[in-house]
Short mmCIF file of C-alpha atoms in Angstrom, two decimals:
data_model
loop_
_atom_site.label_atom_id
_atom_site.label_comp_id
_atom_site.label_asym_id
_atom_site.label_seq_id
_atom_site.Cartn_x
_atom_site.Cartn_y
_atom_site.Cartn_z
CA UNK A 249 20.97 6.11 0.88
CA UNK A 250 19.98 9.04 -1.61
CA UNK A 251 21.70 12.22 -0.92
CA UNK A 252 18.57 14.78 -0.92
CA UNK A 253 19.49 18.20 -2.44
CA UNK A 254 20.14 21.35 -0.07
CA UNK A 255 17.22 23.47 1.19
CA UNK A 256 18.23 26.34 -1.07
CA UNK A 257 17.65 24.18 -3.97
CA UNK A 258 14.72 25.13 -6.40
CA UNK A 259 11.30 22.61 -5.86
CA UNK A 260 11.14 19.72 -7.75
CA UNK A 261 8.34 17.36 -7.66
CA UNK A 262 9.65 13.92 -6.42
CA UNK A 263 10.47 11.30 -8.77
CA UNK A 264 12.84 8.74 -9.96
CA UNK A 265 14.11 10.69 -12.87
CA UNK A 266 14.23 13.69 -10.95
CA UNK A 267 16.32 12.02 -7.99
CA UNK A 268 18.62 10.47 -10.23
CA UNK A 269 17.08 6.81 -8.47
CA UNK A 270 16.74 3.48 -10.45
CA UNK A 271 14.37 1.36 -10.00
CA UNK A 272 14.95 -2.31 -8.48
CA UNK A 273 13.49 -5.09 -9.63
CA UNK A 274 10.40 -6.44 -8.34
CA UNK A 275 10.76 -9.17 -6.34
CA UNK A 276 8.70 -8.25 -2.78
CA UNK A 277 4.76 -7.94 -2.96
CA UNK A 278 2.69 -5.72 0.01
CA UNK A 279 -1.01 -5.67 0.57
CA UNK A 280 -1.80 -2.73 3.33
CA UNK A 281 0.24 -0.08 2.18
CA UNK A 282 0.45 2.54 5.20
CA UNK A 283 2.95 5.10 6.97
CA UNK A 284 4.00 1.80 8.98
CA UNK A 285 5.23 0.06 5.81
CA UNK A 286 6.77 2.88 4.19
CA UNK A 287 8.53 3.24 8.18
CA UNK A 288 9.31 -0.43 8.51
CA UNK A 289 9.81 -2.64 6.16
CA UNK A 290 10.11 -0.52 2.94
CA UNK A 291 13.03 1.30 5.34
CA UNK A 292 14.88 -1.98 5.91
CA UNK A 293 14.83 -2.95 2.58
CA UNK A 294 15.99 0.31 1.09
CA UNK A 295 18.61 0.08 3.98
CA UNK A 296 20.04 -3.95 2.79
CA UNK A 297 23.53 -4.13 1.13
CA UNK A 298 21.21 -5.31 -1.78
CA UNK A 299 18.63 -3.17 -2.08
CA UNK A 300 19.56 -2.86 -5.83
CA UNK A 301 17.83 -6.03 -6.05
CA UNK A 302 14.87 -6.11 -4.37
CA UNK A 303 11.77 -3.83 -5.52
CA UNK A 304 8.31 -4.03 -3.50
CA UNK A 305 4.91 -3.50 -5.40
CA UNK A 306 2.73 -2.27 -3.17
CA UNK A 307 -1.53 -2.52 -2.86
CA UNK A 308 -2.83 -0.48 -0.82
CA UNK A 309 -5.71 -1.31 1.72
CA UNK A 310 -8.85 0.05 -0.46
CA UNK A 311 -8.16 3.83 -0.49
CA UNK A 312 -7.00 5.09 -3.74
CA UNK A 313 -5.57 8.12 -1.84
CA UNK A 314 -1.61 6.94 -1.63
CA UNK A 315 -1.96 5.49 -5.63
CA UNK A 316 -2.76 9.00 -6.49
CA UNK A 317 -0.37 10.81 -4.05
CA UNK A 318 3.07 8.13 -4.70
CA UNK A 319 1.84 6.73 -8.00
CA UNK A 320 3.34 10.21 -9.57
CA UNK A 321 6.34 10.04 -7.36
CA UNK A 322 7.13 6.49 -8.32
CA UNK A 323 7.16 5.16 -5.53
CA UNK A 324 9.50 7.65 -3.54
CA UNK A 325 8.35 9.76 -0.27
CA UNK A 326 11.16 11.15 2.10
CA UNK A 327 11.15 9.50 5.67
CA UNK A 328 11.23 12.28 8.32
CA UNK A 329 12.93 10.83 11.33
CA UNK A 330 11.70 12.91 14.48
CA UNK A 331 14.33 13.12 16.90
CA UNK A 332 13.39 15.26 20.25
CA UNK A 333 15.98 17.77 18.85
CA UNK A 334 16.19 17.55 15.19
CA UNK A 335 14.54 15.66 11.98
CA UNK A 336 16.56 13.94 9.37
CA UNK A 337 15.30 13.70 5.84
CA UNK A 338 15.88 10.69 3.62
CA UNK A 339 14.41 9.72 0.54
CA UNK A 340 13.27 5.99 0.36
CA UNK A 341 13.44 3.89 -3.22
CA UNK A 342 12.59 0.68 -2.49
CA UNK A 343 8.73 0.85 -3.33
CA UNK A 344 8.79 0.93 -7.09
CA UNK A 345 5.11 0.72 -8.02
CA UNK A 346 1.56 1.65 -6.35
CA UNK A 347 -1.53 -0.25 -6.40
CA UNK A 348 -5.34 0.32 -5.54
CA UNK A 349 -5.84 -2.97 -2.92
CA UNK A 350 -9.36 -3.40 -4.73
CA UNK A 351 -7.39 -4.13 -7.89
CA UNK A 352 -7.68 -7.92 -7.54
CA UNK A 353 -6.77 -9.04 -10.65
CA UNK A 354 -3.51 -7.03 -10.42
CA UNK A 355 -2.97 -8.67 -7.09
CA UNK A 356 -3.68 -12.36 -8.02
CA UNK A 357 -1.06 -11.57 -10.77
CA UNK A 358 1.94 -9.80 -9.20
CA UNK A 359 1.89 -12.85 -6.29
CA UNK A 360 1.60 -15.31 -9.21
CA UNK A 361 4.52 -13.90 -10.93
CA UNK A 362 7.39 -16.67 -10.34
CA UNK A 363 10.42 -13.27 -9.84
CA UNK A 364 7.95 -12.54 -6.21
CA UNK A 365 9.68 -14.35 -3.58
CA UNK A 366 7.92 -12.42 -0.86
CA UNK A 367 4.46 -11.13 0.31
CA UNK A 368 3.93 -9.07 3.52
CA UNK A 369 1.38 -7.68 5.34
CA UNK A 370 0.16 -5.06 7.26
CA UNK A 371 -3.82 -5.11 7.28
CA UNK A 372 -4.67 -4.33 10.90
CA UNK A 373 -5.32 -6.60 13.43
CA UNK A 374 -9.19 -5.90 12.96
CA UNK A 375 -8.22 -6.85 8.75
CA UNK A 376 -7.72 -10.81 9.76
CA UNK A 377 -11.68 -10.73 10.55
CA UNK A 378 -10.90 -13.58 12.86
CA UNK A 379 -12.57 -15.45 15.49
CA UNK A 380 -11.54 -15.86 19.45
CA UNK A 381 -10.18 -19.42 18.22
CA UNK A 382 -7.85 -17.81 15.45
CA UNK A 383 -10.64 -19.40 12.51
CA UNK A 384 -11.93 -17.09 9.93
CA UNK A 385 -14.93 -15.34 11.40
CA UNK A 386 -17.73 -16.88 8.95
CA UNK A 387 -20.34 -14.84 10.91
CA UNK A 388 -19.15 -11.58 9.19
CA UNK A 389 -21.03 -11.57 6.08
CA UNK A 390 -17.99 -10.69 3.82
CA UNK A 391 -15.69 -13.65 5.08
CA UNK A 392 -18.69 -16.27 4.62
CA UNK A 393 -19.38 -14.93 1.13
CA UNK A 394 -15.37 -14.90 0.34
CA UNK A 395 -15.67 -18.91 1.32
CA UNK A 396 -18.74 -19.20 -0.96
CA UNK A 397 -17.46 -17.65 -3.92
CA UNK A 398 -13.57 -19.33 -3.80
CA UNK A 399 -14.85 -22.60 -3.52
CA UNK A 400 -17.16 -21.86 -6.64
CA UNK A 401 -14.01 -20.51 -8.28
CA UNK A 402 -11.41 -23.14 -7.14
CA UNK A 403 -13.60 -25.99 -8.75
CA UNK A 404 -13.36 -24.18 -12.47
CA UNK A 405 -10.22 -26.20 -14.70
CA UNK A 406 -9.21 -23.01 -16.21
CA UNK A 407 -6.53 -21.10 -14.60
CA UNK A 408 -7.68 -18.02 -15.46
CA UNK A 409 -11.48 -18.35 -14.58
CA UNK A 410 -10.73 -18.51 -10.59
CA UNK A 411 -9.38 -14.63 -10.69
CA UNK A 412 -12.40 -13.87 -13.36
CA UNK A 413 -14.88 -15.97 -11.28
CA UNK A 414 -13.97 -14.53 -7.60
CA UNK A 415 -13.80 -10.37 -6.03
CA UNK A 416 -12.90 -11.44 -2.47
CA UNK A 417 -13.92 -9.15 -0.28
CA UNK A 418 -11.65 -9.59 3.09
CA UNK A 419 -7.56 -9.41 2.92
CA UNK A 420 -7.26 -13.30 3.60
CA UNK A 421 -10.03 -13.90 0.50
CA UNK A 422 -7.66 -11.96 -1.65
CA UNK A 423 -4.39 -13.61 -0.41
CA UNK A 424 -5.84 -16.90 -0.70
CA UNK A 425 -6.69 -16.68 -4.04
CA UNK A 426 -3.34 -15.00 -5.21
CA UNK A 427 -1.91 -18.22 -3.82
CA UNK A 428 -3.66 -20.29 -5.88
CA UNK A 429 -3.03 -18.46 -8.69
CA UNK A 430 0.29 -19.05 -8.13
CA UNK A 431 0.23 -22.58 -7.63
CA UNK A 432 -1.86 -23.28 -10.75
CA UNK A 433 1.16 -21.23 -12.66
CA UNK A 434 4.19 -23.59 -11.08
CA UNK A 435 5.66 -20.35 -10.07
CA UNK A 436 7.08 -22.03 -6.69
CA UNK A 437 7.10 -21.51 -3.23
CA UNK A 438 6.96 -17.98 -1.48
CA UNK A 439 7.29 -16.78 1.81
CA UNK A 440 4.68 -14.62 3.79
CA UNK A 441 5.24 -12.47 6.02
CA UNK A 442 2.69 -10.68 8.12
CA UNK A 443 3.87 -7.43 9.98
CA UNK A 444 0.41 -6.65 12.37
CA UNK A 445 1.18 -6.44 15.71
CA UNK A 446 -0.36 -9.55 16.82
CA UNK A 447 1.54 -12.26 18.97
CA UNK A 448 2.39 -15.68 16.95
CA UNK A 449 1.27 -13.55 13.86
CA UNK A 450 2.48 -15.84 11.33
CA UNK A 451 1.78 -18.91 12.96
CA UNK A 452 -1.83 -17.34 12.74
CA UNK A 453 -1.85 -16.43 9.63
CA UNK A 454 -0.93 -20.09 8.66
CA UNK A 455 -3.57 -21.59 10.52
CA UNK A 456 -6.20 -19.17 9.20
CA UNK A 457 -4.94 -19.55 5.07
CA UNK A 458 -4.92 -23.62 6.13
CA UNK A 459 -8.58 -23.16 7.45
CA UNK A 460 -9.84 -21.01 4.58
CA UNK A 461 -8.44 -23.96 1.89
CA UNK A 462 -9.58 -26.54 3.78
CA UNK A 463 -13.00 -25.39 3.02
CA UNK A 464 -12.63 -24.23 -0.28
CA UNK A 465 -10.09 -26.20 -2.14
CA UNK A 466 -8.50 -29.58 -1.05
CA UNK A 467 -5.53 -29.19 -3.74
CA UNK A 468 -4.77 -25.70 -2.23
CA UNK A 469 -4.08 -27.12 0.67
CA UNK A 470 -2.01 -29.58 -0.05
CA UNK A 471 -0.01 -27.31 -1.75
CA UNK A 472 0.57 -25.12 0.90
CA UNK A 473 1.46 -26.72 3.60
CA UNK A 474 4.28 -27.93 0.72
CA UNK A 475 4.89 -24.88 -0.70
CA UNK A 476 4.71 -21.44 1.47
CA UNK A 477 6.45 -20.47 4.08
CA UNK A 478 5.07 -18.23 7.17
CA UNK A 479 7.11 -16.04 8.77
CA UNK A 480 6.28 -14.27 12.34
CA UNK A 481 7.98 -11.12 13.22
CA UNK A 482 8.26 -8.56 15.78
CA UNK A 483 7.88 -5.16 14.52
CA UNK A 484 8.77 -1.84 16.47
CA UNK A 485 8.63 1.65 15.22
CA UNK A 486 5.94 4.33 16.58
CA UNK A 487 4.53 6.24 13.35
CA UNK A 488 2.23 8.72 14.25
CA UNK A 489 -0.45 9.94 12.60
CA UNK A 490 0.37 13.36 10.71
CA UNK A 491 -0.76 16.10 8.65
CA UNK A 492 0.28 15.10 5.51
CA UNK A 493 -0.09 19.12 4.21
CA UNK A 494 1.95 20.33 6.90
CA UNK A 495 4.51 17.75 6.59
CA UNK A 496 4.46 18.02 2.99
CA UNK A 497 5.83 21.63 3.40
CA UNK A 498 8.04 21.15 6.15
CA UNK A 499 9.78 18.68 3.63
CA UNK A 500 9.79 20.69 0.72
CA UNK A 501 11.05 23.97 3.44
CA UNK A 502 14.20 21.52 4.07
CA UNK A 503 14.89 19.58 0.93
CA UNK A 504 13.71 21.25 -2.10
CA UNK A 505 11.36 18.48 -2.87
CA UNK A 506 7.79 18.52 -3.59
CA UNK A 507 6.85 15.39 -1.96
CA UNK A 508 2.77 14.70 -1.57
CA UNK A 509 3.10 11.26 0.88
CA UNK A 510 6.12 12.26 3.66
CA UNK A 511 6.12 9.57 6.62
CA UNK A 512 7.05 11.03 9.84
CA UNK A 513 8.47 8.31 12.61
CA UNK A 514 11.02 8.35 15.37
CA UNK A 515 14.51 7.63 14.86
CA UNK A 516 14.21 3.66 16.74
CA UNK A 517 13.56 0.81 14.73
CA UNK A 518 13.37 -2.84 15.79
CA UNK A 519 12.68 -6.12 13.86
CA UNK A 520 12.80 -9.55 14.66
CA UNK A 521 12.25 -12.69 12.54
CA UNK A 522 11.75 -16.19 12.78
CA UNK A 523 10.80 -18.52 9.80
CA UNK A 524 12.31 -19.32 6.24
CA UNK A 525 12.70 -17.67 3.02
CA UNK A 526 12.59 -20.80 0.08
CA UNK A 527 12.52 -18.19 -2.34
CA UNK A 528 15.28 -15.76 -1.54
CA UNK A 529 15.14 -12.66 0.60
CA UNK A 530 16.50 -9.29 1.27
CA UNK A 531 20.08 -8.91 3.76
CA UNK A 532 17.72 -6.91 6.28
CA UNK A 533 20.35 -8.11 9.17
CA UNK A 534 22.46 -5.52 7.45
CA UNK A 535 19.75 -3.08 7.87
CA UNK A 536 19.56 -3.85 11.30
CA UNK A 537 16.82 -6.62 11.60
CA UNK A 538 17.63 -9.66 13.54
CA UNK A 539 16.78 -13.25 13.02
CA UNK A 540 16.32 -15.84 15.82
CA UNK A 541 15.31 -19.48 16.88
CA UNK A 542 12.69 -18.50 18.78
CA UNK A 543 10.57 -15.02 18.47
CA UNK A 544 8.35 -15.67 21.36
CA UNK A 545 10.26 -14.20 24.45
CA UNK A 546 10.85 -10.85 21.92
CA UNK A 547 7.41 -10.76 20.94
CA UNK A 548 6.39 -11.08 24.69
CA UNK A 549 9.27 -8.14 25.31
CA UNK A 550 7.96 -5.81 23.17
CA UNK A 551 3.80 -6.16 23.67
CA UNK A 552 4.02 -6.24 27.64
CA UNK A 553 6.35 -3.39 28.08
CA UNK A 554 6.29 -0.84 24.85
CA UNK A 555 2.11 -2.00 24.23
CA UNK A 556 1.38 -2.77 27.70
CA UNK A 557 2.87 0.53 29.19
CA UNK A 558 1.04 2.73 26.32
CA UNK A 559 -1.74 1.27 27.52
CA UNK A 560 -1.93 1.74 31.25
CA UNK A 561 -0.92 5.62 29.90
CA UNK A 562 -3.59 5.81 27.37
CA UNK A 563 -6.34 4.70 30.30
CA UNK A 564 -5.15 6.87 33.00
CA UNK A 565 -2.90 9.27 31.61
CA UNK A 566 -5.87 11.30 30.10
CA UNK A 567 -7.81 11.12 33.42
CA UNK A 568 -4.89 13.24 34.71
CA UNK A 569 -5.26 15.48 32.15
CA UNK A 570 -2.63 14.31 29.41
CA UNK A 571 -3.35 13.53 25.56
CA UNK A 572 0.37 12.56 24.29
CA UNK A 573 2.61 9.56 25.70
CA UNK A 574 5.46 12.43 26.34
CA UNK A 575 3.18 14.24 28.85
CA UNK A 576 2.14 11.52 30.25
CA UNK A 577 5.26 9.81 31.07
CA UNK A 578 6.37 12.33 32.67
CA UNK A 579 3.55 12.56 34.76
CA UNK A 580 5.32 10.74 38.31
CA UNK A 581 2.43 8.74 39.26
CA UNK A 582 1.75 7.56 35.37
CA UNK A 583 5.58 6.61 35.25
CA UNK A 584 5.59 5.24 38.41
CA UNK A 585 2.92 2.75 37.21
CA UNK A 586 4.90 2.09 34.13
CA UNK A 587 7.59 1.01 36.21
CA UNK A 588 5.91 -1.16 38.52
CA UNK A 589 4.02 -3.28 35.31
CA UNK A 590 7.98 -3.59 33.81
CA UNK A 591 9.33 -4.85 36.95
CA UNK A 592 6.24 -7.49 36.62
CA UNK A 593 7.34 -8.25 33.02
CA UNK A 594 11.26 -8.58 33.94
CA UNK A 595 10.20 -11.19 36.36
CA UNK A 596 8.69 -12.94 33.68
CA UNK A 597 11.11 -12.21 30.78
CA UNK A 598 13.99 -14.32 32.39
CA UNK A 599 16.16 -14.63 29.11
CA UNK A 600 16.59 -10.40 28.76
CA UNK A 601 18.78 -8.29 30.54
CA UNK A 602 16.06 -5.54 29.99
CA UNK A 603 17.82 -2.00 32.23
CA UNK A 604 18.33 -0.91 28.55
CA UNK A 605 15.85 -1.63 27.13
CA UNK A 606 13.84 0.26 29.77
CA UNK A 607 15.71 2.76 29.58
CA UNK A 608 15.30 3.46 25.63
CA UNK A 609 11.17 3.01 26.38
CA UNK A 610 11.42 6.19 28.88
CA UNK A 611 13.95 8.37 26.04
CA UNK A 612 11.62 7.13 23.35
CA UNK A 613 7.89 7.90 24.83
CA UNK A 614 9.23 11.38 26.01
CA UNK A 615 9.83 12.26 22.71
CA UNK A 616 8.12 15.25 22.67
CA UNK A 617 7.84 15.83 18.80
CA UNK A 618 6.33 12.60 17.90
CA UNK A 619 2.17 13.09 19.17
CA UNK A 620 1.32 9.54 20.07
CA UNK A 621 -2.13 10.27 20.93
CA UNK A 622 -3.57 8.89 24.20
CA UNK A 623 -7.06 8.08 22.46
CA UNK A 624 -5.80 6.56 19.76
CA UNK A 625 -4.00 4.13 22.10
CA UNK A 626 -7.12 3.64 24.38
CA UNK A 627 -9.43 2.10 21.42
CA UNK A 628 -9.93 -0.97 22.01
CA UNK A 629 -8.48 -1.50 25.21
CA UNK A 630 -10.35 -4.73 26.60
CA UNK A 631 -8.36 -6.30 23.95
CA UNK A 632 -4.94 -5.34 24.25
CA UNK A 633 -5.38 -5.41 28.57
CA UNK A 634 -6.03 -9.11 27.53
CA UNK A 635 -2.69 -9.84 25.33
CA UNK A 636 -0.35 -6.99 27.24
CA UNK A 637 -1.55 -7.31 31.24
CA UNK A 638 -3.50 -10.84 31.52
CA UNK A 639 -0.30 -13.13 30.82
CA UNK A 640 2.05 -11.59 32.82
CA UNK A 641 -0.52 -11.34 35.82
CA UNK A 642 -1.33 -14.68 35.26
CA UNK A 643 2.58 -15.97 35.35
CA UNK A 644 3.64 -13.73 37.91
CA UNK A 645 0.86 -15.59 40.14
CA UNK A 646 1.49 -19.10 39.17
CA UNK A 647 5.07 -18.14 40.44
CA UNK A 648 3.97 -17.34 43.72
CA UNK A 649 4.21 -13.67 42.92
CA UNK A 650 1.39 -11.47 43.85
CA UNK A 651 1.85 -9.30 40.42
CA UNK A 652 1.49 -5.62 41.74
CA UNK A 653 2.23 -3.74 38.99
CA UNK A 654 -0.28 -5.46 36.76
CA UNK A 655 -2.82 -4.98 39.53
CA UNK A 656 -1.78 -1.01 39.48
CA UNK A 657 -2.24 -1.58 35.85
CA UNK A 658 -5.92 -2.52 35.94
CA UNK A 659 -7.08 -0.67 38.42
CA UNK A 660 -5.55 2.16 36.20
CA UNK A 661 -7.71 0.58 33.29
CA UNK A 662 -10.58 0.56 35.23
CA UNK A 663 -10.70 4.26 36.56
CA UNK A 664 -10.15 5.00 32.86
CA UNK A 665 -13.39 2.92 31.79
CA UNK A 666 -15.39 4.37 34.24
CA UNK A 667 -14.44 7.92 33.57
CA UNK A 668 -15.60 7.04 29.52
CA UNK A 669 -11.26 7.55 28.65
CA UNK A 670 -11.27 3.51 27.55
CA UNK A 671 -14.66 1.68 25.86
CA UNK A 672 -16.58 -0.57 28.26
CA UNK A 673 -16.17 -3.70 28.18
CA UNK A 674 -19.07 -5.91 26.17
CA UNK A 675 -21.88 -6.92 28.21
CA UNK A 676 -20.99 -4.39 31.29
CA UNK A 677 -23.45 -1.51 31.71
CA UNK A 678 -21.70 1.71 32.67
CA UNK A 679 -23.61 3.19 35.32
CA UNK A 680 -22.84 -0.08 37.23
CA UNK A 681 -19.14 1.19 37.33
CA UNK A 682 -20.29 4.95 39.15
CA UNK A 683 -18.59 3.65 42.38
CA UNK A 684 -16.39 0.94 41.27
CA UNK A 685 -17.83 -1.04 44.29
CA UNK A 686 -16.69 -5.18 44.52
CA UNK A 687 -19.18 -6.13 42.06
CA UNK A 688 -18.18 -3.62 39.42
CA UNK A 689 -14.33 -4.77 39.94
CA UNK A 690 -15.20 -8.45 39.29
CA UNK A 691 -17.59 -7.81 36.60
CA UNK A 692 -14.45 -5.61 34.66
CA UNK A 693 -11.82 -8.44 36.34
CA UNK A 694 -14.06 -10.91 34.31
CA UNK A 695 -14.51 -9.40 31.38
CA UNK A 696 -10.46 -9.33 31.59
CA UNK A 697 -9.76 -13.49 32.68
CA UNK A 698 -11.85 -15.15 34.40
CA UNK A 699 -9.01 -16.60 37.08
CA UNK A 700 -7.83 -13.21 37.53
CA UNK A 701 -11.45 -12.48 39.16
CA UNK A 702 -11.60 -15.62 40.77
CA UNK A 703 -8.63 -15.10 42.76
CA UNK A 704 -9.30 -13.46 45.90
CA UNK A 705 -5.99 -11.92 47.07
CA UNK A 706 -5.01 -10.23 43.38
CA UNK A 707 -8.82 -8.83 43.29
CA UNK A 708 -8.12 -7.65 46.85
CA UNK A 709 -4.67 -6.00 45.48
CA UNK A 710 -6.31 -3.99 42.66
CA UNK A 711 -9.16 -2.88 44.77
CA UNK A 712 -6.06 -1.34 46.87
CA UNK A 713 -4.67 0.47 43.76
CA UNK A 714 -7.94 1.50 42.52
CA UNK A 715 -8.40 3.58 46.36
CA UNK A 716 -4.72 4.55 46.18
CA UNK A 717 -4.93 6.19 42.63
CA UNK A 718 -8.50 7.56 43.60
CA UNK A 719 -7.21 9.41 46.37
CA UNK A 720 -3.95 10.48 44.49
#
């Protein structure tokens, strides 16, 4: 990687010429540009044997703030890595150019460009704007008007007067249309590959682009289920929300560089693959990423024990008091609860020898320097109890277990709702929850799985946990 000059040395303002750092081709596009990108996948690239050769252009979601904070630095930022003793400074090359996301017509023509071999994504869960069945959501207003509009475009002989004809409004619009772009230019087949921390991400992302050209444009969907590829990864790197000012300094304090867009994130870094590249990809196993057969069992690893455990700490770590993950960890009864839920998990992660992988989870949320917030982690928490607790509840009891730790979990979930720490479930009024009597518990058991409220001896164990942590 780039050698960064010593603290003594005078400020320069960050930039290729300055650094002494060529620029790659372009051969990667990103829509979502975020501290996770720049921490994840812009890192493993930069870190490939041949990173020479592979250049990301990146659009950002619709902020213009990072175009006018990297576009300057072209494309550079150092990558503070926040050990619990120490930060290490690196400056990372492999973004080359910076693009407002609402430039579509810049979009629609770096994906058509036959050198792009790859497109990722990180727009947010929330950015799919999907429904419960994994469909576009056509009762959002934007997505339904997205549908109009491309299949008014898409019928046009032109191949210029879809791009000209259609402003999608929603990520998938956008994508979908850069697609087509493509195809009408022969420019081949590309992989995609979404980076959201959603499980079976690309095989959703497949079946939502399939669903969006099935209604728009029968030739664009014969041509991709010919000519894309969808990749699903796991992803794993906390990157914590900073003050960009302060960082900004503490950078410039250590290197000597004037750097407007530092990313702060801790020194671990995971990421698992499973799909096919037609077009060519970067050697990320030399950066550390690892490709398997199968991504399900490491998906499953990584959302029941790092997700799941943040968020039994995010809904009862601040009712003791705590607002980081470090605090709370090391808060006995929190990390007793953590425990419990992973020894639930193990039982249903056969394939793993997991003692250390546990034991990098405890190093890495005690971390004390990286502020993983505890409400920041408790938004939206009906949802992720759903995809982190509910299956391995629900396996641990079809295997005759009786699945304490996940019941510790939600009765941990449930003190937190009550106390206003996590947002009430839809449909549930809160003053029903004042006492947490039997009908509040199924009512919040319900809004969780249905068959986790209709079983009588696992609603009988978290009504124990929620007296035991009541009275702790």
């Amino acid at each position: 990687m780039i050698a960064l000059p010593p603290a003594a040395a005078s400020a320069t303002r960050l930039s290729r010429e300055a650094a002494g750092i060529p620029t790659p081709p372009e051969r990667i596009v990103h829509l979502g540009l975020g501290a996770f990108h720049r921490a994840h996948q812009a890192w493993y690239t930069a870190h490939a044997t041949d990173a020479d050769e592979w250049g990301i252009i990146a659009f950002t979601g619709r902020s213009r703030d990072l175009v006018d904070r990297l576009g300057p630095q072209d494309g550079l930022y150092t990558l503070v890595e926040r050990a619990a003793d120490r930060d290490r400074y690196e400056v990372v090359p492999s973004i080359v150019r910076v693009e407002a996301g609402d430039d579509v017509a810049g979009f629609v023509a770096a994906v058509a460009d036959p050198r792009i071999a790859i497109l990722t994504l990180t727009i947010t869960e929330a950015g799919y704007r999907l429904s419960a069945d994994g469909t576009p959501n056509l009762e959002e207003a934007a997505a339904a008007s997205d549908v109009e509009s491309l299949r008014n475009a898409f019928t046009r002989d032109a191949p210029g007067d879809a791009t000209d004809a259609a402003r999608p409004a929603t990520a998938l619009g956008r994508v979908l249309l850069a697609l087509d772009a493509r195809r009408r230019a022969g420019a081949g087949p590309i992989a995609l590959l979404p980076c959201d921390n959603l499980p079976d991400n690309g095989g959703l992302l497949r079946r939502a682009l399939a669903d969006l050209a099935g209604r728009t444009s029968p030739d664009l969907a014969e041509w991709l289920g010919k000519s894309i590829s969808v990749v699903s990864t796991s992803i794993d790197r906390i990157t914590p929300a900073i003050d960009a000012e302060a960082e900004s300094h503490a950078v410039l304090e250590a290197t000597g560089w004037l750097d407007t867009a530092p990313v702060v994130t801790e020194p671990f870094s995971d990421w698992v693959l499973e799909g096919d590249f037609p077009a060519g990809r970067p050697d990320w196993e030399s950066a550390g990423a690892r490709f398997v057969d199968e991504i399900a069992p490491w998906e499953n690893r990584k959302l029941w024990m790092l997700n799941g455990a943040h968020t039994v700490l995010a809904t009862f770590g601040q009712s003791r008091g705590h607002t980081v993950v470090s605090a709370a960890i090391d808060d006995p009864l929190c990390r007793d609860l953590v425990e419990a839920l992973w020894d639930d998990d193990a039982r249903q992660l056969p394939g793993f020898d997991l003692a250390d992988y546990r034991a990098a989870l405890l190093e890495r949320f005690r971390n004390p320097r990286i502020e993983h917030r505890l409400a920041q982690i408790a938004q939206d928490s009906t949802t992720k109890m759903r995809l982190r607790i509910v299956p391995v509840a629900l396996g641990e009891l079809a295997s005759g277990h009786q699945a304490p730790g996940c019941a510790a979990a939600i009765a941990a979930w449930m003190l937190g709702v009550r106390a206003g720490w996590a947002p009430v479930p839809d449909g549930i009024d809160q003053t029903a929850l004042a006492d947490l009597d039997a009908s509040a518990r199924h009512a919040l058991l319900a809004a969780l799985d249905a068959r986790l409220a209709d079983d009588a001896g696992f609603a009988a164990r978290v009504a124990d946990a929620v007296t035991a942590l009541e009275t702790s």
